[in-house]
Tab-separated table of C-alpha atoms in Angstrom:
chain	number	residue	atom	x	y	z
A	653	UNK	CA	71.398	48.356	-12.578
A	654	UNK	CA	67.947	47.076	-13.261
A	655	UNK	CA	66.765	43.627	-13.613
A	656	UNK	CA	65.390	43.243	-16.970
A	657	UNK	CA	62.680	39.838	-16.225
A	658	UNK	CA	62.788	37.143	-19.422
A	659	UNK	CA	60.120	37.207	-21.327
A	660	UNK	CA	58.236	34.042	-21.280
A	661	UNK	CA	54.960	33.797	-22.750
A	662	UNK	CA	52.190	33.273	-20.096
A	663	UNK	CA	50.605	31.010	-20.265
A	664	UNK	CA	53.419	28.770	-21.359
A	665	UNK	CA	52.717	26.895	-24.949
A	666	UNK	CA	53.126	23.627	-23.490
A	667	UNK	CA	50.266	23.786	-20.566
A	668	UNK	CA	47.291	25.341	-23.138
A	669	UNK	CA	45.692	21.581	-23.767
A	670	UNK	CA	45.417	21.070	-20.067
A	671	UNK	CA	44.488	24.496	-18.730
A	672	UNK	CA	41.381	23.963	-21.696
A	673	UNK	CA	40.647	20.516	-20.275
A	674	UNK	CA	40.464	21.780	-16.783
A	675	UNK	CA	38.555	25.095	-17.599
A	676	UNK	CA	36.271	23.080	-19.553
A	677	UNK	CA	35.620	20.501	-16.240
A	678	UNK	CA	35.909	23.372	-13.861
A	679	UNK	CA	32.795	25.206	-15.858
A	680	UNK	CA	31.089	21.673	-15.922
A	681	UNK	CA	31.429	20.905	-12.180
A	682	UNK	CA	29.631	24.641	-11.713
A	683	UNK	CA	26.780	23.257	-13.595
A	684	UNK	CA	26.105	19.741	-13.067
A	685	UNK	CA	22.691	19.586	-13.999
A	686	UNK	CA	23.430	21.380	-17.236
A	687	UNK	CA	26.003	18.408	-18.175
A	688	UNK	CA	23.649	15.644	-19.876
A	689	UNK	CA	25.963	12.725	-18.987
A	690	UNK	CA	25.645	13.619	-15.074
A	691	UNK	CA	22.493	14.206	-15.169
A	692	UNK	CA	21.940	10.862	-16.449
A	693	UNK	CA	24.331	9.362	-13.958
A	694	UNK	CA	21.976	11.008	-11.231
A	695	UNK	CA	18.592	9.329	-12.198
A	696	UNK	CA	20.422	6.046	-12.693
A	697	UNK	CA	21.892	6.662	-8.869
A	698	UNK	CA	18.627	7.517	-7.873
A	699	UNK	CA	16.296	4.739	-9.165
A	700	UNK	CA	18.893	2.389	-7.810
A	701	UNK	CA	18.802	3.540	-4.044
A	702	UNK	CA	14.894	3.657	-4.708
A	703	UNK	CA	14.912	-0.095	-5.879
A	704	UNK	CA	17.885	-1.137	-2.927
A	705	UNK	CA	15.903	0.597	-0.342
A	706	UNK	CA	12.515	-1.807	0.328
A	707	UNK	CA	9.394	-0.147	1.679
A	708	UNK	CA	9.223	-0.717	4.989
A	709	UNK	CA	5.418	-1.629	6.116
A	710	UNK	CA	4.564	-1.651	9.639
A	711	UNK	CA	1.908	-4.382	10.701
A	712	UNK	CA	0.825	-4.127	14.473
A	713	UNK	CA	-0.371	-7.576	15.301
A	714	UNK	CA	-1.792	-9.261	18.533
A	715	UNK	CA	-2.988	-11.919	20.048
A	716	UNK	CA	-7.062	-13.935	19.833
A	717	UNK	CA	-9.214	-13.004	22.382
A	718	UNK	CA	-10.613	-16.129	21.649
A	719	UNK	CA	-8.251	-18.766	21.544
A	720	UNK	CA	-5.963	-16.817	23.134
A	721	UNK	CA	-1.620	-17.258	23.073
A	722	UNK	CA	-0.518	-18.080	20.716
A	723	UNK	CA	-3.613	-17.428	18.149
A	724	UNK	CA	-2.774	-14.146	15.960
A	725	UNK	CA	-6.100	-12.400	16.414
A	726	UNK	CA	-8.547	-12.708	13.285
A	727	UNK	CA	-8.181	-8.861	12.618
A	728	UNK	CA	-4.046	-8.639	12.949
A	729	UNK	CA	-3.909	-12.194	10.575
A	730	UNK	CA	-6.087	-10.833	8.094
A	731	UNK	CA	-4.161	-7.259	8.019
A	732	UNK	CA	-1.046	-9.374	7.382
A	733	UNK	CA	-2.167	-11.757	5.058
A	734	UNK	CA	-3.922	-8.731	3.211
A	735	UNK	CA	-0.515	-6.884	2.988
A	736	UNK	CA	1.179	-9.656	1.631
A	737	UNK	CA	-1.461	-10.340	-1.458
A	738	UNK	CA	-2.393	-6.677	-2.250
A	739	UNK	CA	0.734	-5.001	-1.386
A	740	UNK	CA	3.599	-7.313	-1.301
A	741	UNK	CA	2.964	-9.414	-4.180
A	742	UNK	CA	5.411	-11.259	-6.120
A	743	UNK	CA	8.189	-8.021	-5.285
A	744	UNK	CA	9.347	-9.865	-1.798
A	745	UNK	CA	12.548	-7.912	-2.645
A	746	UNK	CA	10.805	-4.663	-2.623
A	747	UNK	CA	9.300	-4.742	0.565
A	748	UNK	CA	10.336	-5.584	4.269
A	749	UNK	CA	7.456	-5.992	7.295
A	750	UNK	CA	8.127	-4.756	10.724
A	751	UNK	CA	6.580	-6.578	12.983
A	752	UNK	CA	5.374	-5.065	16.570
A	753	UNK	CA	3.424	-6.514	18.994
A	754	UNK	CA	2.380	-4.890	21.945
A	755	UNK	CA	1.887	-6.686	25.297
A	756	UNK	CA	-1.013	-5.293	27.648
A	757	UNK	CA	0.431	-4.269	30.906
A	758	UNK	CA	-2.819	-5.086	32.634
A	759	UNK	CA	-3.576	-8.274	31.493
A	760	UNK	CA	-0.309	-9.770	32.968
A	761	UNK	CA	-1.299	-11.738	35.856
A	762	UNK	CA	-4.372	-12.932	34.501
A	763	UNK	CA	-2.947	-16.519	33.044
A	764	UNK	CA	-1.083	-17.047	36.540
A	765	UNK	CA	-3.825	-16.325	38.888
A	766	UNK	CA	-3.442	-19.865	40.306
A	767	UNK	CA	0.345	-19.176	40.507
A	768	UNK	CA	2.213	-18.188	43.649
A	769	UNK	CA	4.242	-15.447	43.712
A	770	UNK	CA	6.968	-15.958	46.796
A	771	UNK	CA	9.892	-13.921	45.391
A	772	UNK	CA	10.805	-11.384	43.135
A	773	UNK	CA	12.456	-13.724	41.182
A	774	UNK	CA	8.866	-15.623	40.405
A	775	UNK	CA	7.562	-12.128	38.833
A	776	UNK	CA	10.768	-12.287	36.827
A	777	UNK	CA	9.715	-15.185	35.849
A	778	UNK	CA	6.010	-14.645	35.157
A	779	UNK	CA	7.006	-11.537	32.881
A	780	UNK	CA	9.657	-13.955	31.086
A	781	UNK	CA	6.649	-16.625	30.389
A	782	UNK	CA	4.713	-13.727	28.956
A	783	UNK	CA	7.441	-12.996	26.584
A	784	UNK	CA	7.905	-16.175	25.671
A	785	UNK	CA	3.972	-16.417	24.792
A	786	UNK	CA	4.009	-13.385	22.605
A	787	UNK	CA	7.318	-14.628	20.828
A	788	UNK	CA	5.466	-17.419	19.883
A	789	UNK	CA	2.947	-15.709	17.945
A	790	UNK	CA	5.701	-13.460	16.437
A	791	UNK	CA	7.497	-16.708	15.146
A	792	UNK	CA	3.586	-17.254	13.113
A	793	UNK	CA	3.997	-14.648	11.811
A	794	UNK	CA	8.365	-14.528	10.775
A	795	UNK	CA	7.887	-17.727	10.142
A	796	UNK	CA	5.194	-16.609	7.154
A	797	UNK	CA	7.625	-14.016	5.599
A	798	UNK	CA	10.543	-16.444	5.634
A	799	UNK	CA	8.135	-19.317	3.544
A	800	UNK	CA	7.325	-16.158	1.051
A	801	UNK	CA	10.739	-14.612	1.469
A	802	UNK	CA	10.146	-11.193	2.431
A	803	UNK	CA	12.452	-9.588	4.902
A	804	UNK	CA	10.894	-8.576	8.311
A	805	UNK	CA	11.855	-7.571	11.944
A	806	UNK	CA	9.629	-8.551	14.751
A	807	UNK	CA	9.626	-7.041	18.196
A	808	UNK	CA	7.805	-7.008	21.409
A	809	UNK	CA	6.983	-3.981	23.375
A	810	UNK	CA	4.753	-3.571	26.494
A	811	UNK	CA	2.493	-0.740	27.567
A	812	UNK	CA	-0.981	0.228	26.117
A	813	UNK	CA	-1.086	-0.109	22.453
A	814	UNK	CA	-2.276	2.973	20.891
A	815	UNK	CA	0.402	5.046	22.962
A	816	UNK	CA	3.346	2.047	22.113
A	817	UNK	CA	2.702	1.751	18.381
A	818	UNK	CA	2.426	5.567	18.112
A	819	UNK	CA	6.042	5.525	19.845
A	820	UNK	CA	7.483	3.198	17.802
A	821	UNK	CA	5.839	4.581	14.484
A	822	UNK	CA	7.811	7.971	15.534
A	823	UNK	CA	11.098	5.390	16.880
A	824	UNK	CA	11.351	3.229	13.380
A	825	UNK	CA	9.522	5.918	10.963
A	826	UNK	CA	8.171	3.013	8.308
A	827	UNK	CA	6.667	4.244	5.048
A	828	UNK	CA	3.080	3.389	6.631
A	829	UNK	CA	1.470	1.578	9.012
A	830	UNK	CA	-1.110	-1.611	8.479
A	831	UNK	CA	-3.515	-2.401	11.240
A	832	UNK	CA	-6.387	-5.157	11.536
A	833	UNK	CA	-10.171	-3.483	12.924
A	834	UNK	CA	-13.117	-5.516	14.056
A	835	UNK	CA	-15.250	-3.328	12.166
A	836	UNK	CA	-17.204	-2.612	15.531
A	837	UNK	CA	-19.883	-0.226	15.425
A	838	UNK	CA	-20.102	3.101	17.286
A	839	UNK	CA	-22.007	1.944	20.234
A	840	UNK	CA	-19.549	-1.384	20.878
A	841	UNK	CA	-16.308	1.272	20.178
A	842	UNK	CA	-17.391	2.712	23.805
A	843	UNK	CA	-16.828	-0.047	25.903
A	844	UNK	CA	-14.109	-2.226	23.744
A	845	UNK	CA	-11.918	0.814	22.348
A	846	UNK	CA	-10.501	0.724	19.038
A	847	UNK	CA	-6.478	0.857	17.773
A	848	UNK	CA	-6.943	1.255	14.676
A	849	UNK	CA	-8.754	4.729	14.883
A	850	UNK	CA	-6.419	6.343	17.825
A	851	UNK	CA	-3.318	5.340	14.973
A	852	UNK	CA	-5.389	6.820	12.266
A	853	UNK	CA	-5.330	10.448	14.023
A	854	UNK	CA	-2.337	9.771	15.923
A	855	UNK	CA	0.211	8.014	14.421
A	856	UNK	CA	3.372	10.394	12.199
A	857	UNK	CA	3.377	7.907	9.027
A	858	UNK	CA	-0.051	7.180	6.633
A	859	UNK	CA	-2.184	4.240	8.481
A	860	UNK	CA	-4.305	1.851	6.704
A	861	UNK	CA	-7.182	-0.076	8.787
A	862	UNK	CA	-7.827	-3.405	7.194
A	863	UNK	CA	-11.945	-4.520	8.606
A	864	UNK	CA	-12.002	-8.176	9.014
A	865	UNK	CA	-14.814	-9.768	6.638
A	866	UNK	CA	-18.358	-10.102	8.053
A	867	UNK	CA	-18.046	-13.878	7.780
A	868	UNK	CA	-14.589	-13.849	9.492
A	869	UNK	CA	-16.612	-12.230	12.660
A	870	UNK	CA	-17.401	-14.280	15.480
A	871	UNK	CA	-20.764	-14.405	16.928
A	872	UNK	CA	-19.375	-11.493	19.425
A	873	UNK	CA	-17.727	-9.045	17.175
A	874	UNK	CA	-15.590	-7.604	20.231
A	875	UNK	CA	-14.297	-11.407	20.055
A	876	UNK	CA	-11.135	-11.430	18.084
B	249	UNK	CA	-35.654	-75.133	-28.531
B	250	UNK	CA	-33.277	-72.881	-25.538
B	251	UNK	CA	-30.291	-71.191	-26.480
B	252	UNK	CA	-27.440	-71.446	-24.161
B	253	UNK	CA	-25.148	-68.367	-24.020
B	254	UNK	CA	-22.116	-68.787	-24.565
B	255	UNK	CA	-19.993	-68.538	-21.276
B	256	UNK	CA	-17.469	-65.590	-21.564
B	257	UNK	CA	-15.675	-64.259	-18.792
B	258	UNK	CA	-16.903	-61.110	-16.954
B	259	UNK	CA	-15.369	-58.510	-17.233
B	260	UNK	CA	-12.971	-59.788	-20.517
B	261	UNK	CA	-9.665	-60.491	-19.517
B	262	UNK	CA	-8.807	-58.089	-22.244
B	263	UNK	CA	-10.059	-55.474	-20.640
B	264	UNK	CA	-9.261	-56.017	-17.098
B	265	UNK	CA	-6.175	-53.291	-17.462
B	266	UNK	CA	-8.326	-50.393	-18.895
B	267	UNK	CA	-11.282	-50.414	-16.432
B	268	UNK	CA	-8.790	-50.754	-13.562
B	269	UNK	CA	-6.850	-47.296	-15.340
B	270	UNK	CA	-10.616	-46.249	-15.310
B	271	UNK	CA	-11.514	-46.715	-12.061
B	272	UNK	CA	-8.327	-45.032	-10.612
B	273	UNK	CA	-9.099	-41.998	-12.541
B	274	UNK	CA	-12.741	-42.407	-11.901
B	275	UNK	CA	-11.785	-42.525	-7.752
B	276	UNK	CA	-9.511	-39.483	-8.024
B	277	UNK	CA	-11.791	-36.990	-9.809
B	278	UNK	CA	-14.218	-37.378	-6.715
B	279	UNK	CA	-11.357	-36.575	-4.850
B	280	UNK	CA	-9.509	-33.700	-5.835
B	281	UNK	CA	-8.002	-32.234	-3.397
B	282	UNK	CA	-6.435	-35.442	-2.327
B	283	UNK	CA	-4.761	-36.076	-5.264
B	284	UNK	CA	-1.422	-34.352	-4.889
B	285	UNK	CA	-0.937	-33.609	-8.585
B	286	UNK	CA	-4.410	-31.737	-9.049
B	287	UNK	CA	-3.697	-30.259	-5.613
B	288	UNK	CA	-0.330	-28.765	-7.289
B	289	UNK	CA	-1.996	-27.648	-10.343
B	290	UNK	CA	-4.778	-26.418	-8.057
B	291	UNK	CA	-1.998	-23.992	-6.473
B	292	UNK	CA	-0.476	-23.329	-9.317
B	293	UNK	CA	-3.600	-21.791	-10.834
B	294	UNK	CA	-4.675	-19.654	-7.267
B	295	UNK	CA	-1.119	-18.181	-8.195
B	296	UNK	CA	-1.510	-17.766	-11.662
B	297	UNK	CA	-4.843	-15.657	-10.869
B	298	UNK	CA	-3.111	-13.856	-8.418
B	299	UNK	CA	-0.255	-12.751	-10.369
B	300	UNK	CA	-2.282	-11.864	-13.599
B	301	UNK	CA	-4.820	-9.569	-11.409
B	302	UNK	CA	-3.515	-6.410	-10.611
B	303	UNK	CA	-4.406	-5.007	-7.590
B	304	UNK	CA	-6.255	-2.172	-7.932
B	305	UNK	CA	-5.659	1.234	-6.290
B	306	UNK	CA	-8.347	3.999	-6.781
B	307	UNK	CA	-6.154	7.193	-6.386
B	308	UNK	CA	-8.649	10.942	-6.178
B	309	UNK	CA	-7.572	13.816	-7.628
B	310	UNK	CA	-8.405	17.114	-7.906
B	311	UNK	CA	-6.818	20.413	-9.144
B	312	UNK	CA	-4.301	23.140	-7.299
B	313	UNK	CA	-6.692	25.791	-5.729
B	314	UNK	CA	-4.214	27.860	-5.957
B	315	UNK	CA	-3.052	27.654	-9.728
B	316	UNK	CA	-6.662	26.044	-10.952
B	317	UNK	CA	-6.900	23.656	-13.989
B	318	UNK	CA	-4.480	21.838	-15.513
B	319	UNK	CA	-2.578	21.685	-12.186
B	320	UNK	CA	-2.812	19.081	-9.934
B	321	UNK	CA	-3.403	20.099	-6.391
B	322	UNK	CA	-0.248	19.517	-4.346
B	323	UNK	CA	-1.944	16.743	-1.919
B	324	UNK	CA	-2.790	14.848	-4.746
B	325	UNK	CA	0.183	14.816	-6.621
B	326	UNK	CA	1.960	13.585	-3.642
B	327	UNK	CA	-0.621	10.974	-2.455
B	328	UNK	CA	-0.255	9.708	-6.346
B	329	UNK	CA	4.157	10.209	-6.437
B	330	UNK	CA	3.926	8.348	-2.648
B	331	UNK	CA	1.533	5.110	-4.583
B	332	UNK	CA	4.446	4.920	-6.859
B	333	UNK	CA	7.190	5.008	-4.966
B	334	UNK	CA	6.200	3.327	-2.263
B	335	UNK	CA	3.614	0.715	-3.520
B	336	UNK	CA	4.135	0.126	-7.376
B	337	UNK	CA	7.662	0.282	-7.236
B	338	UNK	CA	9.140	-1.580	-9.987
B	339	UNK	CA	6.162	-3.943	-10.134
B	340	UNK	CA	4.191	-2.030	-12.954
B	341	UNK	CA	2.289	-5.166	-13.885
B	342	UNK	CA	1.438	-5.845	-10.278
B	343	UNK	CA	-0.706	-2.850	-10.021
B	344	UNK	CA	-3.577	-1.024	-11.910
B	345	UNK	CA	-4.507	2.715	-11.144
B	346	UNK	CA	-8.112	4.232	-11.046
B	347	UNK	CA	-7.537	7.736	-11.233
B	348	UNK	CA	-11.075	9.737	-10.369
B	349	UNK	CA	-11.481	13.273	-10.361
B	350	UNK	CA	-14.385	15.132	-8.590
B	351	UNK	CA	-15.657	17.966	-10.055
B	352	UNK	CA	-17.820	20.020	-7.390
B	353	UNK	CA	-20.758	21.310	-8.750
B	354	UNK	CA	-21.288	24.456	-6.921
B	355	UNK	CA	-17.892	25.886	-8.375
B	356	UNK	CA	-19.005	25.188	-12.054
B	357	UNK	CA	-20.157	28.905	-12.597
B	358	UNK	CA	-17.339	30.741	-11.133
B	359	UNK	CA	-14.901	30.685	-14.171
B	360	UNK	CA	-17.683	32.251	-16.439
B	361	UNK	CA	-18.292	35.440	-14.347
B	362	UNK	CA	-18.136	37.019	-18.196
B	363	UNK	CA	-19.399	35.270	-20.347
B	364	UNK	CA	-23.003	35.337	-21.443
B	365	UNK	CA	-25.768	32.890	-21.343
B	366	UNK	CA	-28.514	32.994	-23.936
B	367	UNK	CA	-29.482	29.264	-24.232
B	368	UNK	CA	-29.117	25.999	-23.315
B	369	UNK	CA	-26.416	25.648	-25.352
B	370	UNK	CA	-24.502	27.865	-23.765
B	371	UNK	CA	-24.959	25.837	-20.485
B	372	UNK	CA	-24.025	22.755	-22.075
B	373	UNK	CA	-20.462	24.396	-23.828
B	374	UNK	CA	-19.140	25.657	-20.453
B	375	UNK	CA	-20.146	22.333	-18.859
B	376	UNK	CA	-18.170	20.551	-21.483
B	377	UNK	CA	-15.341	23.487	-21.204
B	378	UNK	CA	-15.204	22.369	-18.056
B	379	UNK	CA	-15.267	18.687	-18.655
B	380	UNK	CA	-12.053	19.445	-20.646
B	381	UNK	CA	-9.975	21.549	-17.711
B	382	UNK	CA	-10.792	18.087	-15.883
B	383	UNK	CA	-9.769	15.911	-18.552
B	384	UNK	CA	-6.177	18.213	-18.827
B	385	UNK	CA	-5.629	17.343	-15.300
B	386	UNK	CA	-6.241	13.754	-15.774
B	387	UNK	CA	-3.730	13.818	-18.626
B	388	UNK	CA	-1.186	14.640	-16.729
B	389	UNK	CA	-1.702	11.608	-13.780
B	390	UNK	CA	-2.185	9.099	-16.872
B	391	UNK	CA	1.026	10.380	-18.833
B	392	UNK	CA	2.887	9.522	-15.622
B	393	UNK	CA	1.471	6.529	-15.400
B	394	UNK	CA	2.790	5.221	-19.472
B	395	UNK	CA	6.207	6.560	-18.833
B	396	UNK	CA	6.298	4.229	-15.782
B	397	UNK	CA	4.534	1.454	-17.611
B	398	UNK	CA	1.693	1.142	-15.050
B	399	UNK	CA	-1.864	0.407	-16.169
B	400	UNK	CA	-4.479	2.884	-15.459
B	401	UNK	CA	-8.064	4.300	-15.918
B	402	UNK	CA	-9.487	7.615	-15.200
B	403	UNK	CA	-12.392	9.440	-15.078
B	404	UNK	CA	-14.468	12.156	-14.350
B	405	UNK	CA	-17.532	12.902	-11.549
B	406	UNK	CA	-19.601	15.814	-10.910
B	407	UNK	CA	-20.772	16.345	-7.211
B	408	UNK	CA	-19.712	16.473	-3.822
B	409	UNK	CA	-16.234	14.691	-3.779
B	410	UNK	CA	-16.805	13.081	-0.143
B	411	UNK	CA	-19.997	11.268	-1.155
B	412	UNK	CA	-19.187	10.454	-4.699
B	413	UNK	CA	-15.330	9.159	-4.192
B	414	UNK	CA	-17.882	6.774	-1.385
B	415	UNK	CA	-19.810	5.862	-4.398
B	416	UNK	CA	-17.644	5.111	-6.775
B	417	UNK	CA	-15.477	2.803	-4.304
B	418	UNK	CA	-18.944	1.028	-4.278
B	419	UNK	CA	-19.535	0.759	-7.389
B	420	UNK	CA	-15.517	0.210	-8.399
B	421	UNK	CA	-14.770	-1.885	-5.731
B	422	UNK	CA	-10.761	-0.930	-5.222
B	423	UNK	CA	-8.691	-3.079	-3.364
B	424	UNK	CA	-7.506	0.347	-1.920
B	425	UNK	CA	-8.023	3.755	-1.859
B	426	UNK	CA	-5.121	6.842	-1.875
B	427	UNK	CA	-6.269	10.138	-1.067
B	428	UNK	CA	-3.818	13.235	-0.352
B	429	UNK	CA	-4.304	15.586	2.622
B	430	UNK	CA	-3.588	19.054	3.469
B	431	UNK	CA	-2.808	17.488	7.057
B	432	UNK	CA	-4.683	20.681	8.903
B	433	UNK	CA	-5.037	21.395	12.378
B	434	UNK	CA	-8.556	20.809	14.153
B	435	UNK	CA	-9.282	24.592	13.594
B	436	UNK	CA	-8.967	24.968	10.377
B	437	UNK	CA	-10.921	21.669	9.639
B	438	UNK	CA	-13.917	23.428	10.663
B	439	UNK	CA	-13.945	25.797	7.853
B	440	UNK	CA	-12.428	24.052	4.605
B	441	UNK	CA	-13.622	20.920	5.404
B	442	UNK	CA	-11.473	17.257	4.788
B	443	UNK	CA	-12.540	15.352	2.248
B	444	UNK	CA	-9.960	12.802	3.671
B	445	UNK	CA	-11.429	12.102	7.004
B	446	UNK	CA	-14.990	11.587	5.474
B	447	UNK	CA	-13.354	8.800	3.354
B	448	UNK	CA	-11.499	7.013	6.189
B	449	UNK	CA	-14.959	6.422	7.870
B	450	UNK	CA	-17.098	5.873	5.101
B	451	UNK	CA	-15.217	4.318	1.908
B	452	UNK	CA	-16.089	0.771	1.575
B	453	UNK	CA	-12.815	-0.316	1.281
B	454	UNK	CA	-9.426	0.388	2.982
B	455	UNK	CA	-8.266	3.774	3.077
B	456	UNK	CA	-4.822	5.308	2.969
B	457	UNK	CA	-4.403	9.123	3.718
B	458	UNK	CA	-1.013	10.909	2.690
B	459	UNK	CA	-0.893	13.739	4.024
B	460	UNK	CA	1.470	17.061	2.489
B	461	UNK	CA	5.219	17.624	3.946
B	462	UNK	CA	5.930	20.531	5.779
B	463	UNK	CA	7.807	22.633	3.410
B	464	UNK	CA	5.269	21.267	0.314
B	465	UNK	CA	2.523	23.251	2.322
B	466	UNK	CA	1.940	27.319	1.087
B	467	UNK	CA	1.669	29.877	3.105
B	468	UNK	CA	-1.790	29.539	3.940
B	469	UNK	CA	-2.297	25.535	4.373
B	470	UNK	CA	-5.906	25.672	3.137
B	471	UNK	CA	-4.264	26.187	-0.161
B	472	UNK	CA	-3.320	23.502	-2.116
């Protein structure tokens, strides 16, 4: 004897009003950009992580020749200061400096040459005093972005300064770089070396040199 | 006969109130800035002025060597997207855009391989044909620039771009300049030539270069 199956229409009456709703949603989620609302729900999505994410500005700054710890150099003051009034503005919210300055390895022992050094723990501590000199002219600068209240991160790093700030360009990866130049001309570059030019060709993000004005030079201009 | 004057008080009790009123006002108006009132309204102004100039960012331009006029070469459509995104942000009042476009000289001709020239006037309808394909390819930067709400200028230079982007920064004086960059290796520098480097060292002014992404560049990266 053969089964004879019931027949039941397929699809079943009662299930047509959803299988429509979810063919209609299933063709929609194929084609999101063809769906107006969506699309509109993506630019809004967009221009919000574009106005939650700041620009993140990279300002290498170091200390006066001159005056010395814990002077900001002429050059590195005036690169800040002209980020803040040209880029910065009244949007605090929009932007957020990174702050890096790099100790010269070299130059270490040069402030403690009357100091005696008896014990590795003395270097220790010669290398701490350092630190605490260049934190110093960080906290110039923080304090700065705190009175205007743009967000920033400041960090010390030792080593020769094209090679470090090229390093931590490529570590952090800001939207650009700011540095401070002396303006030197090509036959003072030789002996004093320039930053600002080696991070120009070197560094991965766009660089822009900010020249200190003539009447901010000192009577040296390698004097900073 | 002498006639006595009558003794009256000097100065008139009267008055003694006004001229001391006087006097304090007279005392403070020598001194400015140590009068903490005209010292605030002093500030006040500096930020005033600050606020209502825009800064000013000369952005060059020039069209896609591979697709010609209208189209915007790709460096400098990025360089300009990167100004926006990066810099303007949602400060559109903060900013003001100078939008030049070089037109080299030597290239004029090569469009009009057919046509015919009888007369002057013939000369002087392909230079203004041309002064139109430029004008197209402004058009597009300074649309951009209503639908974001930014204020801009633009305009058009025959010449070599290197020397006359140098003169116009002179003669525009830019708080910055933007200019895109094909980002090529040293080898192929030596036959297309960067426009961008030339500006770095000579512009008046600071100088940011944005170079292309990777997968923006074509096949050939002297195209652009």
């Amino acid at each position: 004897m053969l089964h004879r199956p019931r027949t039941i229409p397929f699809p079943p009456f009662w299930l047509v009003p959803d299988i429509v709703v979810f063919l209609i949603q299933f063709i929609r989620s194929l084609f999101p950009a063809f769906s107006k609302r969506s699309r509109e729900r993506e630019t809004e999505r967009v221009s919000e992580d574009m106005e939650s994410e700041p620009t993140r500005v990279m300002v290498a700054v170091n200390e006066s020749t001159l005056k010395g710890y814990p002077h900001a150099s002429i050059s590195s003051k005036k690169a800040f200061e002209w980020t803040l009034k040209k880029i910065v503005r009244s949007n605090t919210s929009g932007f957020k400096l990174l702050l890096l300055h790099v100790q010269v390895q070299d130059e270490d022992g040069f402030d403690d040459m009357d100091s005696i050094y008896a014990s590795p723990d003395d270097f220790r501590q010669m290398r701490e005093r350092n630190k605490a000199k260049g934190l110093h002219l960080l906290e110039f600068f923080v304090n700065k972005c705190h009175e205007i209240g743009v967000g920033c991160e400041a960090w010390i790093r030792k080593g020769d300064p094209t090679e470090v700030i090229c390093h931590e360009v490529r570590r952090v990866r800001p939207d650009f770089l700011v540095v401070g130049s002396r303006g030197l001309g090509p036959f003072q570059k030789v002996f004093v070396g320039t930053v600002s030019e080696f991070c120009v060709k070197h560094a991965e993000c766009p660089v822009i040199t900010i020249k200190r004005s003539a009447e901010e030079s000192p009577q040296d201009p390698a004097d900073d």
